[in-house]
Tab-separated table of C-alpha atoms and ligand atoms in Angstrom:
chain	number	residue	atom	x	y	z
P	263	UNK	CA	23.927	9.599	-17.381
P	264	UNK	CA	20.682	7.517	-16.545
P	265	UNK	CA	20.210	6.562	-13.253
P	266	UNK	CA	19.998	2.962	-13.068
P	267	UNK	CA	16.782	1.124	-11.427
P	268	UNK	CA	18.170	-1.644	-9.626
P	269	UNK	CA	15.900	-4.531	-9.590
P	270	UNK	CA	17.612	-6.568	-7.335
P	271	UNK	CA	16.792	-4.236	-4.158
P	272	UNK	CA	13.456	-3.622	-5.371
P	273	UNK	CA	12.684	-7.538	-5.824
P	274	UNK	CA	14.363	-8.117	-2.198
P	275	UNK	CA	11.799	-5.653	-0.882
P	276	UNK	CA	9.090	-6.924	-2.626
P	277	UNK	CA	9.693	-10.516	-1.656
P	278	UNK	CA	10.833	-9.268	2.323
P	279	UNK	CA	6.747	-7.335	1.971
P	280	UNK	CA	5.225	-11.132	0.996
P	281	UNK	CA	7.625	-12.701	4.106
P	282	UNK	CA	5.801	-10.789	6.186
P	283	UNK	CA	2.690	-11.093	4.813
P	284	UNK	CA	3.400	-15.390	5.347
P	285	UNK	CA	4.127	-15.006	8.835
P	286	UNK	CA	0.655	-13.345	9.603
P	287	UNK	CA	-1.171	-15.578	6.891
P	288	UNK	CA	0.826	-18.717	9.043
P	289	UNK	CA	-0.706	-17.629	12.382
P	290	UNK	CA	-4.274	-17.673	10.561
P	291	UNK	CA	-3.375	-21.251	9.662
P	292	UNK	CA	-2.550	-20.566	6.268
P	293	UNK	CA	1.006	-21.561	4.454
P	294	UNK	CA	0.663	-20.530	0.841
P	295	UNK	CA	1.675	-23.597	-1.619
P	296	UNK	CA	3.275	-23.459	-5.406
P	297	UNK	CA	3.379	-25.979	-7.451
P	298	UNK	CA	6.157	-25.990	-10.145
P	299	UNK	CA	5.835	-28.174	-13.696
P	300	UNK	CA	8.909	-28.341	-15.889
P	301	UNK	CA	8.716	-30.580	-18.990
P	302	UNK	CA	12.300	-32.228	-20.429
P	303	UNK	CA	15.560	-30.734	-19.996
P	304	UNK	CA	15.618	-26.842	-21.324
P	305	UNK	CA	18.715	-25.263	-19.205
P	306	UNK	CA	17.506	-22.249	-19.220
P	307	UNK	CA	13.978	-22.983	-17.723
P	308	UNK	CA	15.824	-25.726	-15.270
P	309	UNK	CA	17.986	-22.620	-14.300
P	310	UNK	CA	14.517	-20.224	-13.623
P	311	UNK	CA	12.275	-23.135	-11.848
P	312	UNK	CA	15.525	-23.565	-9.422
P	313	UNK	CA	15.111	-19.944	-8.487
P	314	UNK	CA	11.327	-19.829	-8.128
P	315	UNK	CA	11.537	-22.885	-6.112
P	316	UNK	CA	14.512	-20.756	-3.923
P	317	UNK	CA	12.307	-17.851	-4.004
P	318	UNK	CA	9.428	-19.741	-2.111
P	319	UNK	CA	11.552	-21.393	0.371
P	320	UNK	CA	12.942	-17.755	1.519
P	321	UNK	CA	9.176	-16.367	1.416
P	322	UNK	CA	8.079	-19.499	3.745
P	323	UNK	CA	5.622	-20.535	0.824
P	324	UNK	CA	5.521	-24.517	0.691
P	325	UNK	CA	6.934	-25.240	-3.072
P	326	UNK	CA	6.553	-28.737	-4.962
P	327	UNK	CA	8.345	-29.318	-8.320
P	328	UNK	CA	6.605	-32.090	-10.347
P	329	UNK	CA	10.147	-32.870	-13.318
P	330	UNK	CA	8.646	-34.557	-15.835
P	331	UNK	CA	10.524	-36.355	-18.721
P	332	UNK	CA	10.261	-34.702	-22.300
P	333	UNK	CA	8.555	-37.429	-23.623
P	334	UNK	CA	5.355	-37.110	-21.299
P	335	UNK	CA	2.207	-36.853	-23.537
P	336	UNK	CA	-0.416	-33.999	-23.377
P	337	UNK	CA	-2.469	-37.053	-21.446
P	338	UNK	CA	-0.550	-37.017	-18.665
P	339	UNK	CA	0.345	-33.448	-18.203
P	340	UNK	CA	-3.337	-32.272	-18.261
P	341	UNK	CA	-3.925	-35.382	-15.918
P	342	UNK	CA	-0.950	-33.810	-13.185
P	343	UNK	CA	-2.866	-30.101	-13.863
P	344	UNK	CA	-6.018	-32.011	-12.558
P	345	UNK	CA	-4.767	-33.354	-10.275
P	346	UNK	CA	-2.676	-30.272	-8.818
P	347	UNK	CA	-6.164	-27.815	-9.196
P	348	UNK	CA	-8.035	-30.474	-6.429
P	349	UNK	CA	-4.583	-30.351	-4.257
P	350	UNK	CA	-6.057	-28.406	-1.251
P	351	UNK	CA	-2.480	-27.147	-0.030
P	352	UNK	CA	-1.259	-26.190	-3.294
P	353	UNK	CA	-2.435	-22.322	-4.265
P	354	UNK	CA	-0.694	-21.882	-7.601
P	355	UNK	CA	0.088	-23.638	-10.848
P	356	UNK	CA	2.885	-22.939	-12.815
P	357	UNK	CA	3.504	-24.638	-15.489
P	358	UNK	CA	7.327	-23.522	-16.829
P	359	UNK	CA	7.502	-22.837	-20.829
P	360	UNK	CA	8.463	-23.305	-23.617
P	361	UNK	CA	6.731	-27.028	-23.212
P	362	UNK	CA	8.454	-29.485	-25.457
P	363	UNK	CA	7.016	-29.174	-29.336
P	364	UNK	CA	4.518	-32.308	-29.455
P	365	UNK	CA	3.158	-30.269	-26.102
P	366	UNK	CA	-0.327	-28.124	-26.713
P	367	UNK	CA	0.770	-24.658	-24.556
P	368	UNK	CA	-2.747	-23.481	-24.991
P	369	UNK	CA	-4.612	-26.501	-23.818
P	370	UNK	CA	-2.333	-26.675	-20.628
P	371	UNK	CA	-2.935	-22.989	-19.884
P	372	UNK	CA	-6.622	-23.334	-20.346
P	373	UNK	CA	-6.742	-26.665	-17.768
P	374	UNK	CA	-4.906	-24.407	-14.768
P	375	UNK	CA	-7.681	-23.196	-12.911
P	376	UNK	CA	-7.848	-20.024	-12.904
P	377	UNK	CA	-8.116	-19.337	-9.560
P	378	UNK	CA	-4.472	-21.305	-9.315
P	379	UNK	CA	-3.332	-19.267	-12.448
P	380	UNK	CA	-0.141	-17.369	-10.697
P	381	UNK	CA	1.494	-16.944	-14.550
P	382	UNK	CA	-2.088	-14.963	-15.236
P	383	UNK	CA	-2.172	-16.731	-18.445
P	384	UNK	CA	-5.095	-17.908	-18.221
P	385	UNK	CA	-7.838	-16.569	-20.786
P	386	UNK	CA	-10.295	-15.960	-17.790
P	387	UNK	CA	-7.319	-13.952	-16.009
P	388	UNK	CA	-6.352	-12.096	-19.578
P	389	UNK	CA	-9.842	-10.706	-19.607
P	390	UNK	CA	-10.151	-9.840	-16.181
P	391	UNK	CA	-6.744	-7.432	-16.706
P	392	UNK	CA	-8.245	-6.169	-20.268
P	393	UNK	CA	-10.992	-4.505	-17.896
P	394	UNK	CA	-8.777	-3.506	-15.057
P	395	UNK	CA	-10.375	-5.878	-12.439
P	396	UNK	CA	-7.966	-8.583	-12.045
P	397	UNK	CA	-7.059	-10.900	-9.380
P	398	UNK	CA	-3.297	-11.733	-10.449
P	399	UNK	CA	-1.590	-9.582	-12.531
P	400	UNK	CA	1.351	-11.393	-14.867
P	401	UNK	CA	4.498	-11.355	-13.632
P	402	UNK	CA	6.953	-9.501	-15.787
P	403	UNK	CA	5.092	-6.733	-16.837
P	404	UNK	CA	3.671	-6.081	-12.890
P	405	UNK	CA	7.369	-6.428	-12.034
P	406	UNK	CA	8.182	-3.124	-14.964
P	407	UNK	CA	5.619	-1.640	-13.127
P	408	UNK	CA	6.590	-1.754	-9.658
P	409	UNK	CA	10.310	-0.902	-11.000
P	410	UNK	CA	8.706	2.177	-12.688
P	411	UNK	CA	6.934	2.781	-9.303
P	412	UNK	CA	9.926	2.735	-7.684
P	413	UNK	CA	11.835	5.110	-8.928
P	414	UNK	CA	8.682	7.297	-8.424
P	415	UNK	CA	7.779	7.941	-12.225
P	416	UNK	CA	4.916	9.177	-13.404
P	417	UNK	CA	3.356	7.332	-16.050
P	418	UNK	CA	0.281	9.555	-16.608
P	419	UNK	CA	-0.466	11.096	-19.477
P	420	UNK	CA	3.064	9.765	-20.879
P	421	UNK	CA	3.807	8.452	-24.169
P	422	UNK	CA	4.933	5.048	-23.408
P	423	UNK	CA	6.298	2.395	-26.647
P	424	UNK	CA	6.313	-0.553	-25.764
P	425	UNK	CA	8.551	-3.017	-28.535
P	426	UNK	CA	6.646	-6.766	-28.542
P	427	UNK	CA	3.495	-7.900	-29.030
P	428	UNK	CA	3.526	-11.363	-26.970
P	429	UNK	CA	1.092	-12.431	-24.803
P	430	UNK	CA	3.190	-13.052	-21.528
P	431	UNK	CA	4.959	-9.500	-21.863
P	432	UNK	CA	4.179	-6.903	-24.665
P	433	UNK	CA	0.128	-7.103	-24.550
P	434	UNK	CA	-0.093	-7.211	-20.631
P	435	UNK	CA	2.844	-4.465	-20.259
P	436	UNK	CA	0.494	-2.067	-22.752
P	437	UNK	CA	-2.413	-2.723	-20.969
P	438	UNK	CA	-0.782	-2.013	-17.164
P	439	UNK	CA	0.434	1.158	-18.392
P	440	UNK	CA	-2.542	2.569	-20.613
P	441	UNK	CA	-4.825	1.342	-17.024
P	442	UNK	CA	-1.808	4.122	-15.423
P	443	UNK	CA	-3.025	6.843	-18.119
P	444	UNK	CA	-0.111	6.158	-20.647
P	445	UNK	CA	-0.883	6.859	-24.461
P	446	UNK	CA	0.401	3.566	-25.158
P	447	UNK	CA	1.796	2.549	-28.713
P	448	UNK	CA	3.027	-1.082	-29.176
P	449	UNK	CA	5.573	-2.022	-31.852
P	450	UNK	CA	6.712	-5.510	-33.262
P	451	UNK	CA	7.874	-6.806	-36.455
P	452	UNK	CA	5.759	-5.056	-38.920
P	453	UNK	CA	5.774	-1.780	-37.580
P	454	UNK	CA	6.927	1.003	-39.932
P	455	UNK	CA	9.359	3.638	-38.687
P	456	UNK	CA	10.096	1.987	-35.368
P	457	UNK	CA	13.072	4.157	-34.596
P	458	UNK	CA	10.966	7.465	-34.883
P	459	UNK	CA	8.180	6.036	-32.577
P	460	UNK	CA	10.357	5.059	-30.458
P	461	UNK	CA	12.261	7.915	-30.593
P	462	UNK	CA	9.494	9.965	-29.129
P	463	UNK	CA	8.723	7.448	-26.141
P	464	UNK	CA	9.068	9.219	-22.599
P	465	UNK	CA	9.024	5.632	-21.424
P	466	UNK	CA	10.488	3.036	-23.757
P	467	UNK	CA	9.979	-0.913	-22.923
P	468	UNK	CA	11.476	-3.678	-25.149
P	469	UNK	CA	10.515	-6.569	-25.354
P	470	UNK	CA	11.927	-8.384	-28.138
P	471	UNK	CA	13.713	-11.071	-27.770
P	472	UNK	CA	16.891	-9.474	-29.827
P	473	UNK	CA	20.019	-8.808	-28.177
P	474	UNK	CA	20.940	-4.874	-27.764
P	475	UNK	CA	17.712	-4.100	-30.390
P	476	UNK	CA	17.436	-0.874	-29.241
P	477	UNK	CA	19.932	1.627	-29.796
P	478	UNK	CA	21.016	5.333	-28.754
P	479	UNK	CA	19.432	6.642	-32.256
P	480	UNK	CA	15.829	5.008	-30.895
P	481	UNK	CA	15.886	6.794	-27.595
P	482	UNK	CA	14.913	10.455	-26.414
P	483	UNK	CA	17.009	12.174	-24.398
P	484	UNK	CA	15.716	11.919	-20.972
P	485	UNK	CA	13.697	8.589	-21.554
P	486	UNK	CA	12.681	6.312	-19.157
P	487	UNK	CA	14.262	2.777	-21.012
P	488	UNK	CA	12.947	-0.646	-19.268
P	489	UNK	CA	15.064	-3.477	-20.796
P	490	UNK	CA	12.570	-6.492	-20.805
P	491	UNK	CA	15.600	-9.078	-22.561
P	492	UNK	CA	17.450	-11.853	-21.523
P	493	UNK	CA	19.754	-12.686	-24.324
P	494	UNK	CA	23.371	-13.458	-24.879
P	495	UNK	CA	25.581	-11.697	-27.181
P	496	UNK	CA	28.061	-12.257	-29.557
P	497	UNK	CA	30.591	-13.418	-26.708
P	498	UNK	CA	28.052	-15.158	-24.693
P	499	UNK	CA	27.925	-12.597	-21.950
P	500	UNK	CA	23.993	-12.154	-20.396
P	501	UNK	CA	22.437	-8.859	-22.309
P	502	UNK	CA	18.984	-7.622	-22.531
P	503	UNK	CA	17.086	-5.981	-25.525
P	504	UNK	CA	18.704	-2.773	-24.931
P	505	UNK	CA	22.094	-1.428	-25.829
P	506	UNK	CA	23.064	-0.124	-22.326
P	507	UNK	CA	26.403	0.874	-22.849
P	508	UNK	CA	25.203	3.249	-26.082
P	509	UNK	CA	21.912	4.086	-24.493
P	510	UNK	CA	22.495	4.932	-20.828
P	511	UNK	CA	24.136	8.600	-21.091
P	512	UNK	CA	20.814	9.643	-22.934
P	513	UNK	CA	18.272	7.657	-21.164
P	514	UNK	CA	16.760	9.436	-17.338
P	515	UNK	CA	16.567	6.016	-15.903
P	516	UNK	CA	17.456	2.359	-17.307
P	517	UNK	CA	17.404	-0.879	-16.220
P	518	UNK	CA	20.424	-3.223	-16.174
P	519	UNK	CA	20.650	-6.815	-17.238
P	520	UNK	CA	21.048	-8.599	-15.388
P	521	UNK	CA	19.436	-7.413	-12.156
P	522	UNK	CA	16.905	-5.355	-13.764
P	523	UNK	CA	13.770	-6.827	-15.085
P	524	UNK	CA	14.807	-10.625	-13.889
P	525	UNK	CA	14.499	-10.466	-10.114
P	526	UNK	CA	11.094	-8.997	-10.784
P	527	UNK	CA	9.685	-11.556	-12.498
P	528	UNK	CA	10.100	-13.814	-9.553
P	529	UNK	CA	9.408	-11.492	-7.138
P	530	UNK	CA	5.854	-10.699	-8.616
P	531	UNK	CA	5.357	-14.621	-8.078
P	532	UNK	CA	5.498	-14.901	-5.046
P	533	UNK	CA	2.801	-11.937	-4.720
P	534	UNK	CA	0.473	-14.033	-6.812
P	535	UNK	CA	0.927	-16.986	-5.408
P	536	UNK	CA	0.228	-15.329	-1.489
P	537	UNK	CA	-2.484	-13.543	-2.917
P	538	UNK	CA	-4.071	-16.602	-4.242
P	539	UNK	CA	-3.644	-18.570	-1.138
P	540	UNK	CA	-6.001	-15.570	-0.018
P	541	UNK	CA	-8.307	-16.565	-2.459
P	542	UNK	CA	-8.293	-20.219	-1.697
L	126	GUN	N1	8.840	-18.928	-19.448
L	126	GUN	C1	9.420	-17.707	-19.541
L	126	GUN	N2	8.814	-16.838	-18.704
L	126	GUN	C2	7.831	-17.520	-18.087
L	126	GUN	C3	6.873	-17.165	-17.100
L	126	GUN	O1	6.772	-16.019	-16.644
L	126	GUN	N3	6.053	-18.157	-16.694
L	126	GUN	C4	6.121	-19.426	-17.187
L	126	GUN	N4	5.249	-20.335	-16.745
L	126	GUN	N5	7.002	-19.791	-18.101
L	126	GUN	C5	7.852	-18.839	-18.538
């Protein structure tokens, strides 16, 4: 039976490290600011700004959300993004998606400064990570990474699969651990014989978007299996990408959800967003 990595203690400790960081930054003067955009009425991202938002408050960050309605044009939004990068108390941007459909994602991600760029979305901040000299790293896949770290695995010279291809989490994730020495392989929707590869993954990371994807059959005995999913399954209970009930007793270590990934996502926020105050 896999150990599991409990993200919830490892996300308290992260966020206790950046408390303390805070206090010494306050005595220099310095009280690191986030500013938090959510367009129109999605529960789900109402449900994650609320707990960024509670996340900076418990950090002693300064935190300012800017609601606006679903009908605000692209105008208006790049206009608040503006307006937000010449703010001289606010250190990061972050800009909650999905954006509402008549919204340009890219556009708004290329007007956040970069410096401001805590989601490291930005193309400027992509790059920097693609040669390993990087400033902010994004969220979700640094949090994998520090979950990985602490449950002191070695990713060297490991075959790691990681399942997704997307920009925020699949891409990143492959490049964090290949910059660790993995021999990284990423899957996604066209890949043939994606239960063998990931069959032979000493550290498996899904990332699709499909509740309970992976199953026992796609996992080595003794893997490492980081469940990157938020989902909700057939009766509406919270699962990730992962089948944890099937997969744990063959897996090393696992992560739950919830309180796996989740926390960590947050967590690695509020590292950005004191790091950037450093920057500012
Ligand atoms: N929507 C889902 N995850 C994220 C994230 O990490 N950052 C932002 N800005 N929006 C998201």
């Amino acid at each position: 039976m896999a150990t599991i990595i409990n993200g919830k203690e490892v996300a308290a400790k992260v966020r206790e490290e950046v408390r303390q960081e805070c206090v010494r930054l306050g005595e220099m003067g310095i009280t690191p600011g986030l500013a938090v955009i959510i367009v129109g009425d999605d529960p789900a991202s109402r449900v994650y700004v609320n707990n960024k938002k509670k996340a900076c408050e418990e950090v002693g960050f300064i935190s300012e959300e800017y609601a606006l309605p679903a009908e605000t044009t692209q105008e208006e939004l790049l206009a608040l993004i503006d307006r937000l990068n010449s703010k001289p108390d606010i250190d990061g941007i972050l800009c909650q998606l999905p954006l509402p459909k008549h919204l340009d994602e890219k556009a708004v991600i290329h007007a956040i400064d970069p410096s401001k760029d805590v989601d490291a979305f930005h193309p400027s901040n992509v790059g920097k990570i693609m040669i390993g000299d990087y400033d902010f790293l994004p969220c979700t896949p640094a949090g994998v990474m520090e979950l990985i770290h602490s449950a002191g695995i070695e990713v060297s010279g490991k075959n790691c699969v990681v399942i997704g291809r997307s920009n925020i989490v699949g891409k990143p994730m492959a490049m964090l651990l290949l910059h660790e020495n993995a021999t990284v392989t990423i899957c996604h929707s066209r890949t043939r014989n994606l239960k063998e590869i990931c069959a032979a993954a000493d550290i498996l990371v899904a990332a699709v978007g499909k509740p309970k994807f992976v199953t026992a059959d796609m996992v080595k005995d003794g893997a490492v299996v980081l469940d990157v999913g938020i989902n909700r399954d057939e009766n509406g209970k919270l699962c990730g990408d992962v089948d944890f009930d099937a997969v744990a007793p063959k897996a090393s270590f696992i992560t739950p959800v919830p309180g796996g990934v989740g926390p960590m996502t947050i967590a690695m926020l509020m590292k950005n967003t004191l790091k950037a105050a450093t920057l500012h």
